[in-house]
Short mmCIF file of C-alpha atoms in Angstrom, two decimals:
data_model
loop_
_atom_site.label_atom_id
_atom_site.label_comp_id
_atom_site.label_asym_id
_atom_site.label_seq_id
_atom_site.Cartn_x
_atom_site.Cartn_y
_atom_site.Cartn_z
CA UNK A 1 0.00 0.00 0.00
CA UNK A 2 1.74 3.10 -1.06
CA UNK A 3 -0.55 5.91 0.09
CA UNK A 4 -0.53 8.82 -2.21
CA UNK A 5 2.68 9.45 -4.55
CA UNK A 6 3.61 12.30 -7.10
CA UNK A 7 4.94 12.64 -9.84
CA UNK A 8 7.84 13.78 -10.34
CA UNK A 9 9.47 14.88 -7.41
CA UNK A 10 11.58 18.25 -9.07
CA UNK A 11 10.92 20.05 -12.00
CA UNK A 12 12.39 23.25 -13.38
CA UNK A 13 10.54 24.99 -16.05
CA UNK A 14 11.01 28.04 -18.69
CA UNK A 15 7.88 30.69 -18.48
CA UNK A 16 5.56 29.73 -20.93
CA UNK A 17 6.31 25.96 -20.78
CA UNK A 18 3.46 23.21 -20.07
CA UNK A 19 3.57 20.29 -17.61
CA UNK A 20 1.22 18.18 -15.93
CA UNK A 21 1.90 16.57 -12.16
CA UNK A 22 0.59 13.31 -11.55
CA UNK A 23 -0.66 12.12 -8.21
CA UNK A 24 -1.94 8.30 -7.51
CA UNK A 25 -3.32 6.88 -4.40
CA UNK A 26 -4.12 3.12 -4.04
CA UNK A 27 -6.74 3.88 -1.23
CA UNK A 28 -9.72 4.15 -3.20
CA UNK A 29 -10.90 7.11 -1.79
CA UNK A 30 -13.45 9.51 -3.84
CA UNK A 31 -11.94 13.07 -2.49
CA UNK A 32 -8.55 13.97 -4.13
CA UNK A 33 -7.11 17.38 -3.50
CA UNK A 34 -4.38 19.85 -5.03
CA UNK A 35 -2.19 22.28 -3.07
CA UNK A 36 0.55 24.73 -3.18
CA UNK A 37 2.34 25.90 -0.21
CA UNK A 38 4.49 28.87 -0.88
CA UNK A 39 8.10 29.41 1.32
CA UNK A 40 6.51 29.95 4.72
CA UNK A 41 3.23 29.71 4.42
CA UNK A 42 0.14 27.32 4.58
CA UNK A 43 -1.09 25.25 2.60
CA UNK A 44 -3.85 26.90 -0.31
CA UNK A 45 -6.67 24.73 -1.78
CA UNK A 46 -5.96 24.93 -5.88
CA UNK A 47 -8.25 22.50 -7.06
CA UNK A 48 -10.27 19.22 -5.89
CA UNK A 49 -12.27 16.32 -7.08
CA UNK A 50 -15.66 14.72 -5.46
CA UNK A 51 -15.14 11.13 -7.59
CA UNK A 52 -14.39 10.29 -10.76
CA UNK A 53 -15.14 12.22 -13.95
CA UNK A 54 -15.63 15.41 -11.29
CA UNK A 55 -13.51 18.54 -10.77
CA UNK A 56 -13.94 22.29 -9.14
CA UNK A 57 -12.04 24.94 -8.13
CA UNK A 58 -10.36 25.95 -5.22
CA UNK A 59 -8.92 29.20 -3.65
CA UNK A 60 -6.04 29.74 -6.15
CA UNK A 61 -7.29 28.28 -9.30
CA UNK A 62 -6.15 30.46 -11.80
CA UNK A 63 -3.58 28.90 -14.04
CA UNK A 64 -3.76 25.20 -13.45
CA UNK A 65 -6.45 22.64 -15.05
CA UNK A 66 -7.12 19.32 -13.66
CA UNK A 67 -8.40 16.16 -14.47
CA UNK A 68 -9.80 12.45 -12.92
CA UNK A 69 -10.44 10.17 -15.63
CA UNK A 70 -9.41 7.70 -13.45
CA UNK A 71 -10.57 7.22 -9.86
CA UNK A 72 -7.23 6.28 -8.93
CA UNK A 73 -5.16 9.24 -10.68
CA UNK A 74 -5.72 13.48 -10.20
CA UNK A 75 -3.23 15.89 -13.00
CA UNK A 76 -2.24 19.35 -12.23
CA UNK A 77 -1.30 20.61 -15.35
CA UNK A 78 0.02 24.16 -16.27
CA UNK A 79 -1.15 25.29 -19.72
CA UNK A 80 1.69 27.77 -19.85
CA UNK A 81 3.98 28.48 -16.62
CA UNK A 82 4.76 32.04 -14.98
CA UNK A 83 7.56 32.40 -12.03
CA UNK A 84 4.32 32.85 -9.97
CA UNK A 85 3.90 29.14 -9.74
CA UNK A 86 6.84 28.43 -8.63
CA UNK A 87 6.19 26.08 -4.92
CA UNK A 88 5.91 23.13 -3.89
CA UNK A 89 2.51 20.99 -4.88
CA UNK A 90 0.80 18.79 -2.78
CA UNK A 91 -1.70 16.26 -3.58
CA UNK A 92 -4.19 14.43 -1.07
CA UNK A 93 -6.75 12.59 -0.55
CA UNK A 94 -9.94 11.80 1.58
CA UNK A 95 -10.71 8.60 4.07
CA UNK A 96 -13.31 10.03 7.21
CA UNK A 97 -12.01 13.34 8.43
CA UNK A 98 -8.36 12.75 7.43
CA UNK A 99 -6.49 14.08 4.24
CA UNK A 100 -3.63 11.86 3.75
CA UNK A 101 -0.92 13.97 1.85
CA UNK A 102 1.86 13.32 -0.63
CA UNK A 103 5.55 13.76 -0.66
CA UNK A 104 5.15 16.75 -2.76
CA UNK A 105 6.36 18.12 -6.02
CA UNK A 106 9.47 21.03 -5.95
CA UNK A 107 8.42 23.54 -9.52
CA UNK A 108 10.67 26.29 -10.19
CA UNK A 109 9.35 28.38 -12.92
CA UNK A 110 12.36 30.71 -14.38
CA UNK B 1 -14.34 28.54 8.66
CA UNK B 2 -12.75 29.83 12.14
CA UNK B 3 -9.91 31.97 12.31
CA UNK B 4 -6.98 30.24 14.68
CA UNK B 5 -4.18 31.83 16.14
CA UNK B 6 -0.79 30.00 17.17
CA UNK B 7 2.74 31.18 18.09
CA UNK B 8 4.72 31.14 15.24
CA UNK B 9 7.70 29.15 16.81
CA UNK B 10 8.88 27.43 19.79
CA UNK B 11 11.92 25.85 21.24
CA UNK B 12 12.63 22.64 23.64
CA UNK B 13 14.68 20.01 24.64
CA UNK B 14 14.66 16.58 23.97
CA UNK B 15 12.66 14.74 27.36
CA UNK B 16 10.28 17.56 28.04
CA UNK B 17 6.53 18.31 27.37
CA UNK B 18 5.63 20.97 24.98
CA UNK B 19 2.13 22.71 24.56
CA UNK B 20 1.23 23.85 21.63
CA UNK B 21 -2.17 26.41 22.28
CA UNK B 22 -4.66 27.64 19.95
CA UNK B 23 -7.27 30.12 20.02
CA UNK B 24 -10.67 29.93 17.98
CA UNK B 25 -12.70 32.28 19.06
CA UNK B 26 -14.89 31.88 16.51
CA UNK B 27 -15.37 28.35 16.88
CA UNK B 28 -18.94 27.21 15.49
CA UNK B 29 -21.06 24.71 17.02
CA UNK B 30 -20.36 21.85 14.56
CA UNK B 31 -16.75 22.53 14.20
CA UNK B 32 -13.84 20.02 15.23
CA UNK B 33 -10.37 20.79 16.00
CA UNK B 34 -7.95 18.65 14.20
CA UNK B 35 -3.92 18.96 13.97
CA UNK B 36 -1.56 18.32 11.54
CA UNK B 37 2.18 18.00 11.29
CA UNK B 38 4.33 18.80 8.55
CA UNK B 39 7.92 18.13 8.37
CA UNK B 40 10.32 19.60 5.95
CA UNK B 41 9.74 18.32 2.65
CA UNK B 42 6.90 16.21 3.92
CA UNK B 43 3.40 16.70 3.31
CA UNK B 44 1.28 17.12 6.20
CA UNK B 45 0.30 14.34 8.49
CA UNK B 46 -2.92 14.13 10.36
CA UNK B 47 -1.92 13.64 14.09
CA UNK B 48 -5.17 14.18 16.20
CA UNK B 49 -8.70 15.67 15.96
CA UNK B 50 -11.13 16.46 18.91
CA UNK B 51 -14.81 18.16 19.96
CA UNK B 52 -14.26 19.00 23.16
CA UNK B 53 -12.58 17.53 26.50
CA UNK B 54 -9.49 15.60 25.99
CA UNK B 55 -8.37 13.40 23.59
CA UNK B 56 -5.47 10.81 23.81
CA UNK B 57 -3.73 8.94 20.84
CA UNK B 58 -0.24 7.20 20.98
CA UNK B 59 1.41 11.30 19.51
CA UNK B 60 -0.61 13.46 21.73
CA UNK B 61 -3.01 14.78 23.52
CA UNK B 62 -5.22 17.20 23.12
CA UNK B 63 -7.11 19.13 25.51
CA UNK B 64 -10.30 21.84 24.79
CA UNK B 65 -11.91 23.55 27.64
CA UNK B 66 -15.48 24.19 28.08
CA UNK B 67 -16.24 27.22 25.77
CA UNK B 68 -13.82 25.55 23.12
CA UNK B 69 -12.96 28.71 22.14
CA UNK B 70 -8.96 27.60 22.41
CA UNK B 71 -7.12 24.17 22.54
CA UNK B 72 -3.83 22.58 23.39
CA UNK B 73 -1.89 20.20 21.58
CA UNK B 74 0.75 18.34 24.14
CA UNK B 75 3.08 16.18 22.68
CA UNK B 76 5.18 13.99 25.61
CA UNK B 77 8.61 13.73 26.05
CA UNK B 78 9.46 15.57 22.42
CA UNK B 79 12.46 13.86 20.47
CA UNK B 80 14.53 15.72 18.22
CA UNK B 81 12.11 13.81 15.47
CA UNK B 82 9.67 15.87 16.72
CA UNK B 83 11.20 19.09 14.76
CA UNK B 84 8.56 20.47 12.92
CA UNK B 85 5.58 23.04 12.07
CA UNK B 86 1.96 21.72 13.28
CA UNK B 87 -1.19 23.36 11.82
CA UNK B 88 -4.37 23.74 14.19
CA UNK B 89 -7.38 23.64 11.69
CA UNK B 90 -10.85 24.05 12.97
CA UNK B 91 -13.65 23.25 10.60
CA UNK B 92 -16.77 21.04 10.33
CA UNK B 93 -15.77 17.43 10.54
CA UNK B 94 -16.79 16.04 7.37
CA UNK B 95 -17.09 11.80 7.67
CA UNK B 96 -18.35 12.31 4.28
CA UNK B 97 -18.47 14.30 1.26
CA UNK B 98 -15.85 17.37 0.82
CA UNK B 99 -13.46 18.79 3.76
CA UNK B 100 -12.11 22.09 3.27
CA UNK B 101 -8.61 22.18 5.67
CA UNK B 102 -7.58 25.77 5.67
CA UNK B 103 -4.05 25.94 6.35
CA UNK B 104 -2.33 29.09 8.82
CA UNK B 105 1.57 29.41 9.05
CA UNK B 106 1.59 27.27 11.52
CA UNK B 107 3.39 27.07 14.67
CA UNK B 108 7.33 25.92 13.96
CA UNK B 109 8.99 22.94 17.16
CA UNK B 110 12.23 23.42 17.24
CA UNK B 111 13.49 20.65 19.69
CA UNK B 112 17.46 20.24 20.52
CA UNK B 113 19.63 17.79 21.93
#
């Protein structure tokens, strides 16, 4: 059982680039989650998923798009990156009243 | 979603018992108190979640007076693994369907040798 994982764990990008960060959990839960947490600070809701098929928006979710075809798997991607996105993404998911939280992905946006 | 207030940082030793307090003032009738961890380059970790009274888990213990409007986190006899920042998140406690965790700074354990 390996919980939630990302993928990948670093990635440096050029402004204007596109990527997409992949998170998996093996739990079977329905909630799944995306997060940023900036140098210092909390972590801010970007987007989340209800179940399969579903997506909505969170606090910050201006220039990321998601996706859950699969149950299983939630994508981040960036359509075109700015040095604004440059933090450290978490993904989670649901079980009860506990997230359970990834090892995070490191983006640097230059 | 309640506002919560925690120190920012705090040191101790390895052996002793830190407290970890936050206030809620705002604290709604339905909402729970839960606390996560978060080491560096870790995601956070759910460590305990309460309603009122005390709680106990083999981490910590957590203890809400009567007008829940604050609420202590004590962790025993810290080890230096214990470094780390722990969020106090107050919120409905959602069994089912979606949980919103909104995230402060934090409050930073620095524990030394």
């Amino acid at each position: 059982n390996a919980g939630v994982t990302q993928t990948p764990k670093f990635r440096v990008l050029k402004t204007g680039q596109s990527m997409t960060l992949l998170c998996a959990q093996d739990m079977n839960h329905e909630y799944m989650y995306w997060y940023r947490q900036d140098p210092g600070m909390g972590l801010r809701l970007i987007h989340y998923s209800v179940g399969e098929g579903t997506t909505a928006k969170g606090e910050v979710p201006d220039g990321y798009n998601v996706s859950r075809l699969k149950k299983q798997n939630f994508l981040l991607g960036l359509e075109s990156a700015a040095p604004s996105q440059t933090s450290v993404y978490f993904c989670a998911s649901k079980e009860g009243g506990e997230q359970y939280f990834g090892p995070g992905t490191r983006l640097t946006v230059t | 979603l309640a506002k919560t207030t925690q120190p920012i940082s705090m040191d101790s030793y390895e052996g002793q018992e830190v407290n970890i307090t936050c206030s809620h003032n705002n604290i709604a009738t339905n909402d729970y108190i839960t606390w996560y961890q978060q080491f560096p380059s870790q995601g956070p970790r759910f460590i305990i979640q309460g309603y009122k009274t005390k709680v106990t888990n083999e981490v910590a213990s957590l203890f809400i007076p009567a007008d829940r409007k604050s609420s202590t986190l004590s962790l025993p006899r810290v080890s230096l693994s214990d470094t780390a920042v722990y969020y106090c998140l107050v919120g409905p406690f959602m069994n089912t369907g979606f949980q919103k965790l909104v995230f402060g700074t934090g409050t930073r354990l620095l524990v030394s040798p």
